[in-house]
């Protein structure tokens, strides 16, 4: 087998080009020397590409390139064609096809896929964070959170936490129960990122009665009594007053409606 090299050229970091090259190599039954692939990232100017060509003018090469900028990509195409160099344009054909079908002009911004990757991993991290610190499981999460939600039971704390987690925000929700002291960490963080989820007693009474019914429990359970509900709401008002945080009323509201109000308050 004749020896050859694969040269990756990119106006970003070249990770996509190398991934495709390695995927192609994996389909062949021969030993792959790690030195077979050379990557040239951040090729922004014609002179940068000319340097790459000079470096490999005596080599048996395949040039694999992911050039986003159309002017530079056209130059790369022409140089490779004129010199009879085997080459693979990864981004050009797919961008042209998508533009043709959609009639939408591309951004022409190198490295955008990595921005998308960062957003994805940020969202996954936020979702895992919300699960880990859901329902006041670990007060230490309050010190790391972007948003803190407070409320009595059945005020949509968990659904709202997940809603914001899917937008990449690290959220902790804390249940407020009269018999349990509010975590001290609540008073150590910026109150501007704390939102109290207020609810009127009547809708909360109905929600809890329905919940008790779903669980097969008696209506007489303390959880669903009007007196208990009023006690919890008084405690909520007490804690929110001490914190000086903002509140929204979630009574009879969909998750999206409550979330929009929170976003306005937090200016996010």
Short mmCIF file of N, CA and C in Angstrom, two decimals, residues 28-130:
data_model
loop_
_atom_site.label_atom_id
_atom_site.label_comp_id
_atom_site.label_asym_id
_atom_site.label_seq_id
_atom_site.Cartn_x
_atom_site.Cartn_y
_atom_site.Cartn_z
N UNK A 28 -11.37 0.80 6.43
CA UNK A 28 -10.32 0.09 5.68
C UNK A 28 -9.51 -0.82 6.60
N UNK A 29 -9.16 -1.97 6.06
CA UNK A 29 -8.45 -2.99 6.84
C UNK A 29 -6.95 -2.82 6.72
N UNK A 30 -6.45 -1.74 7.29
CA UNK A 30 -5.00 -1.58 7.40
C UNK A 30 -4.69 -0.79 8.67
N UNK A 31 -3.50 -0.99 9.15
CA UNK A 31 -3.10 -0.33 10.39
C UNK A 31 -2.96 1.16 10.17
N UNK A 32 -3.51 1.93 11.09
CA UNK A 32 -3.49 3.38 10.95
C UNK A 32 -2.44 3.98 11.86
N UNK A 33 -1.47 4.61 11.26
CA UNK A 33 -0.44 5.34 12.01
C UNK A 33 -1.04 6.68 12.44
N UNK A 34 -0.92 7.00 13.71
CA UNK A 34 -1.48 8.26 14.21
C UNK A 34 -0.91 9.47 13.48
N UNK A 35 0.29 9.32 12.93
CA UNK A 35 0.93 10.44 12.23
C UNK A 35 0.34 10.66 10.84
N UNK A 36 -0.58 9.78 10.44
CA UNK A 36 -1.16 9.90 9.10
C UNK A 36 -1.98 11.18 8.96
N UNK A 37 -2.51 11.67 10.09
CA UNK A 37 -3.36 12.87 10.06
C UNK A 37 -2.63 14.06 10.66
N UNK A 38 -2.63 15.15 9.91
CA UNK A 38 -2.07 16.41 10.40
C UNK A 38 -3.16 17.47 10.32
N UNK A 39 -3.33 18.20 11.39
CA UNK A 39 -4.40 19.19 11.43
C UNK A 39 -3.83 20.61 11.43
N UNK A 40 -4.41 21.47 10.57
CA UNK A 40 -4.06 22.89 10.52
C UNK A 40 -5.31 23.71 10.85
N UNK A 41 -5.45 24.13 12.10
CA UNK A 41 -6.63 24.91 12.49
C UNK A 41 -6.44 26.41 12.23
N UNK A 42 -7.54 27.13 12.30
CA UNK A 42 -7.55 28.60 12.22
C UNK A 42 -6.86 29.13 10.96
N UNK A 43 -7.14 28.49 9.85
CA UNK A 43 -6.65 28.99 8.56
C UNK A 43 -7.63 30.06 8.09
N UNK A 44 -7.23 31.32 8.20
CA UNK A 44 -8.14 32.43 7.96
C UNK A 44 -7.84 33.19 6.66
N UNK A 45 -6.59 33.11 6.21
CA UNK A 45 -6.17 33.90 5.05
C UNK A 45 -5.62 32.99 3.95
N UNK A 46 -5.59 33.51 2.74
CA UNK A 46 -5.04 32.75 1.61
C UNK A 46 -3.59 32.36 1.89
N UNK A 47 -2.86 33.29 2.50
CA UNK A 47 -1.45 33.03 2.80
C UNK A 47 -1.28 31.85 3.77
N UNK A 48 -2.24 31.71 4.68
CA UNK A 48 -2.20 30.58 5.62
C UNK A 48 -2.31 29.26 4.87
N UNK A 49 -3.21 29.23 3.90
CA UNK A 49 -3.40 28.00 3.13
C UNK A 49 -2.20 27.73 2.22
N UNK A 50 -1.65 28.78 1.65
CA UNK A 50 -0.45 28.62 0.81
C UNK A 50 0.68 27.97 1.61
N UNK A 51 0.81 28.33 2.87
CA UNK A 51 1.83 27.74 3.74
C UNK A 51 1.59 26.24 3.89
N UNK A 52 0.33 25.85 4.07
CA UNK A 52 0.01 24.42 4.21
C UNK A 52 0.42 23.66 2.95
N UNK A 53 0.11 24.22 1.81
CA UNK A 53 0.45 23.56 0.54
C UNK A 53 1.96 23.40 0.40
N UNK A 54 2.71 24.44 0.75
CA UNK A 54 4.17 24.36 0.66
C UNK A 54 4.72 23.27 1.58
N UNK A 55 4.11 23.15 2.76
CA UNK A 55 4.57 22.16 3.73
C UNK A 55 4.43 20.73 3.21
N UNK A 56 3.49 20.53 2.31
CA UNK A 56 3.19 19.16 1.86
C UNK A 56 3.32 19.00 0.35
N UNK A 57 4.11 19.87 -0.27
CA UNK A 57 4.20 19.83 -1.73
C UNK A 57 4.84 18.55 -2.25
N UNK A 58 5.62 17.87 -1.42
CA UNK A 58 6.26 16.63 -1.86
C UNK A 58 5.60 15.38 -1.26
N UNK A 59 4.47 15.57 -0.60
CA UNK A 59 3.78 14.44 0.04
C UNK A 59 2.62 13.94 -0.81
N UNK A 60 2.29 12.67 -0.61
CA UNK A 60 1.09 12.09 -1.22
C UNK A 60 -0.07 12.35 -0.25
N UNK A 61 -0.84 13.38 -0.52
CA UNK A 61 -1.82 13.84 0.47
C UNK A 61 -3.26 13.81 -0.01
N UNK A 62 -4.13 13.74 0.95
CA UNK A 62 -5.56 14.03 0.76
C UNK A 62 -5.85 15.23 1.66
N UNK A 63 -6.32 16.31 1.06
CA UNK A 63 -6.67 17.50 1.83
C UNK A 63 -8.15 17.43 2.18
N UNK A 64 -8.44 17.39 3.46
CA UNK A 64 -9.83 17.41 3.94
C UNK A 64 -10.04 18.78 4.59
N UNK A 65 -11.01 19.53 4.09
CA UNK A 65 -11.14 20.89 4.61
C UNK A 65 -12.57 21.25 5.00
N UNK A 66 -12.64 22.02 6.06
CA UNK A 66 -13.91 22.58 6.54
C UNK A 66 -13.73 24.09 6.61
N UNK A 67 -13.88 24.71 5.46
CA UNK A 67 -13.74 26.16 5.35
C UNK A 67 -15.13 26.77 5.20
N UNK A 68 -15.48 27.66 6.10
CA UNK A 68 -16.81 28.25 6.10
C UNK A 68 -16.89 29.50 5.24
N UNK A 69 -15.89 30.36 5.33
CA UNK A 69 -15.91 31.61 4.58
C UNK A 69 -15.87 31.33 3.08
N UNK A 70 -16.87 31.79 2.31
CA UNK A 70 -16.97 31.44 0.89
C UNK A 70 -15.80 31.90 0.03
N UNK A 71 -15.25 33.08 0.30
CA UNK A 71 -14.13 33.58 -0.51
C UNK A 71 -12.91 32.69 -0.33
N UNK A 72 -12.60 32.36 0.91
CA UNK A 72 -11.45 31.50 1.18
C UNK A 72 -11.70 30.09 0.67
N UNK A 73 -12.91 29.59 0.82
CA UNK A 73 -13.22 28.24 0.34
C UNK A 73 -13.06 28.15 -1.18
N UNK A 74 -13.49 29.19 -1.88
CA UNK A 74 -13.35 29.21 -3.34
C UNK A 74 -11.87 29.20 -3.72
N UNK A 75 -11.06 29.94 -2.98
CA UNK A 75 -9.61 29.98 -3.24
C UNK A 75 -8.99 28.61 -3.01
N UNK A 76 -9.36 27.98 -1.90
CA UNK A 76 -8.85 26.64 -1.59
C UNK A 76 -9.23 25.66 -2.70
N UNK A 77 -10.49 25.71 -3.13
CA UNK A 77 -10.95 24.84 -4.22
C UNK A 77 -10.08 25.01 -5.46
N UNK A 78 -9.84 26.26 -5.83
CA UNK A 78 -9.12 26.53 -7.08
C UNK A 78 -7.67 26.07 -7.00
N UNK A 79 -7.01 26.30 -5.86
CA UNK A 79 -5.61 25.88 -5.70
C UNK A 79 -5.49 24.37 -5.77
N UNK A 80 -6.39 23.67 -5.12
CA UNK A 80 -6.34 22.21 -5.11
C UNK A 80 -6.63 21.63 -6.49
N UNK A 81 -7.59 22.21 -7.18
CA UNK A 81 -7.90 21.75 -8.54
C UNK A 81 -6.73 21.98 -9.48
N UNK A 82 -6.15 23.18 -9.42
CA UNK A 82 -5.04 23.52 -10.31
C UNK A 82 -3.83 22.62 -10.10
N UNK A 83 -3.62 22.20 -8.85
CA UNK A 83 -2.45 21.38 -8.53
C UNK A 83 -2.75 19.88 -8.53
N UNK A 84 -3.99 19.52 -8.89
CA UNK A 84 -4.34 18.11 -8.98
C UNK A 84 -4.23 17.38 -7.65
N UNK A 85 -4.50 18.07 -6.57
CA UNK A 85 -4.39 17.46 -5.23
C UNK A 85 -5.74 16.85 -4.84
N UNK A 86 -5.71 15.60 -4.41
CA UNK A 86 -6.94 14.94 -3.96
C UNK A 86 -7.49 15.68 -2.75
N UNK A 87 -8.78 15.99 -2.80
CA UNK A 87 -9.34 16.79 -1.72
C UNK A 87 -10.80 16.47 -1.46
N UNK A 88 -11.24 16.77 -0.25
CA UNK A 88 -12.63 16.56 0.16
C UNK A 88 -13.12 17.83 0.87
N UNK A 89 -14.12 18.46 0.28
CA UNK A 89 -14.75 19.64 0.88
C UNK A 89 -15.94 19.16 1.71
N UNK A 90 -15.84 19.26 3.01
CA UNK A 90 -16.91 18.74 3.88
C UNK A 90 -18.07 19.72 4.02
N UNK A 91 -17.77 20.99 4.24
CA UNK A 91 -18.83 21.94 4.55
C UNK A 91 -19.49 22.56 3.33
N UNK A 92 -18.72 22.79 2.27
CA UNK A 92 -19.26 23.49 1.11
C UNK A 92 -20.51 22.86 0.53
N UNK A 93 -20.48 21.58 0.15
CA UNK A 93 -21.66 20.96 -0.48
C UNK A 93 -22.90 20.95 0.40
N UNK A 94 -22.74 20.64 1.68
CA UNK A 94 -23.93 20.57 2.54
C UNK A 94 -24.51 21.96 2.78
N UNK A 95 -23.65 22.97 2.92
CA UNK A 95 -24.16 24.33 3.10
C UNK A 95 -24.88 24.81 1.85
N UNK A 96 -24.30 24.50 0.69
CA UNK A 96 -24.91 24.90 -0.58
C UNK A 96 -26.26 24.23 -0.76
N UNK A 97 -26.35 22.94 -0.42
CA UNK A 97 -27.60 22.21 -0.56
C UNK A 97 -28.69 22.77 0.35
N UNK A 98 -28.31 23.05 1.60
CA UNK A 98 -29.29 23.59 2.55
C UNK A 98 -29.76 24.98 2.12
N UNK A 99 -28.81 25.80 1.66
CA UNK A 99 -29.17 27.14 1.20
C UNK A 99 -30.10 27.07 0.00
N UNK A 100 -29.83 26.12 -0.90
CA UNK A 100 -30.66 25.97 -2.10
C UNK A 100 -32.09 25.56 -1.74
N UNK A 101 -32.21 24.65 -0.79
CA UNK A 101 -33.54 24.16 -0.41
C UNK A 101 -34.33 25.17 0.42
N UNK A 102 -33.64 25.92 1.25
CA UNK A 102 -34.33 26.82 2.19
C UNK A 102 -34.36 28.27 1.75
N UNK A 103 -33.46 28.63 0.83
CA UNK A 103 -33.29 30.02 0.40
C UNK A 103 -32.94 30.92 1.59
N UNK A 104 -32.23 30.33 2.55
CA UNK A 104 -31.75 31.07 3.72
C UNK A 104 -30.23 31.17 3.63
N UNK A 105 -29.70 32.37 3.83
CA UNK A 105 -28.26 32.58 3.75
C UNK A 105 -27.57 32.09 5.02
N UNK A 106 -26.48 31.32 4.89
CA UNK A 106 -25.76 30.83 6.08
C UNK A 106 -25.15 31.99 6.87
N UNK A 107 -24.78 31.70 8.12
CA UNK A 107 -24.10 32.69 8.96
C UNK A 107 -22.68 32.94 8.47
N UNK A 108 -22.06 31.92 7.91
CA UNK A 108 -20.64 31.97 7.51
C UNK A 108 -19.75 32.31 8.71
N UNK A 109 -20.03 31.68 9.84
CA UNK A 109 -19.25 31.89 11.05
C UNK A 109 -18.55 30.60 11.45
N UNK A 110 -17.23 30.53 11.32
CA UNK A 110 -16.50 29.33 11.74
C UNK A 110 -16.72 29.03 13.22
N UNK A 111 -16.82 27.74 13.56
CA UNK A 111 -16.90 27.34 14.95
C UNK A 111 -18.28 27.36 15.56
N UNK A 112 -19.33 27.63 14.77
CA UNK A 112 -20.68 27.69 15.35
C UNK A 112 -21.13 26.37 15.94
N UNK A 113 -20.68 25.26 15.38
CA UNK A 113 -21.07 23.95 15.91
C UNK A 113 -20.61 23.79 17.35
N UNK A 114 -19.49 24.40 17.68
CA UNK A 114 -18.98 24.28 19.05
C UNK A 114 -19.77 25.16 20.01
N UNK A 115 -20.33 26.26 19.48
CA UNK A 115 -21.23 27.08 20.29
C UNK A 115 -22.47 26.26 20.62
N UNK A 116 -23.00 25.53 19.61
CA UNK A 116 -24.16 24.69 19.82
C UNK A 116 -23.85 23.58 20.81
N UNK A 117 -22.67 22.98 20.69
CA UNK A 117 -22.26 21.93 21.63
C UNK A 117 -22.21 22.47 23.05
N UNK A 118 -21.66 23.67 23.21
CA UNK A 118 -21.56 24.28 24.54
C UNK A 118 -22.94 24.51 25.13
N UNK A 119 -23.88 24.96 24.29
CA UNK A 119 -25.24 25.18 24.76
C UNK A 119 -25.88 23.87 25.19
N UNK A 120 -25.62 22.81 24.41
CA UNK A 120 -26.19 21.50 24.72
C UNK A 120 -25.69 20.99 26.07
N UNK A 121 -24.38 21.04 26.26
CA UNK A 121 -23.81 20.53 27.50
C UNK A 121 -24.20 21.40 28.70
N UNK A 122 -24.37 22.69 28.45
CA UNK A 122 -24.84 23.58 29.52
C UNK A 122 -26.25 23.18 29.96
N UNK A 123 -27.09 22.84 28.98
CA UNK A 123 -28.46 22.42 29.29
C UNK A 123 -28.47 21.11 30.07
N UNK A 124 -27.65 20.14 29.63
CA UNK A 124 -27.59 18.86 30.32
C UNK A 124 -27.12 19.06 31.76
N UNK A 125 -26.11 19.89 31.93
CA UNK A 125 -25.61 20.18 33.28
C UNK A 125 -26.70 20.80 34.15
N UNK A 126 -27.47 21.71 33.56
CA UNK A 126 -28.53 22.39 34.31
C UNK A 126 -29.64 21.42 34.70
N UNK A 127 -29.97 20.50 33.80
CA UNK A 127 -31.01 19.50 34.10
C UNK A 127 -30.56 18.60 35.24
N UNK A 128 -29.32 18.13 35.17
CA UNK A 128 -28.79 17.28 36.24
C UNK A 128 -28.74 18.04 37.57
N UNK A 129 -28.40 19.32 37.49
CA UNK A 129 -28.35 20.17 38.68
C UNK A 129 -29.74 20.27 39.31
N UNK A 130 -30.75 20.51 38.47
CA UNK A 130 -32.11 20.67 38.98
C UNK A 130 -32.60 19.40 39.67
#
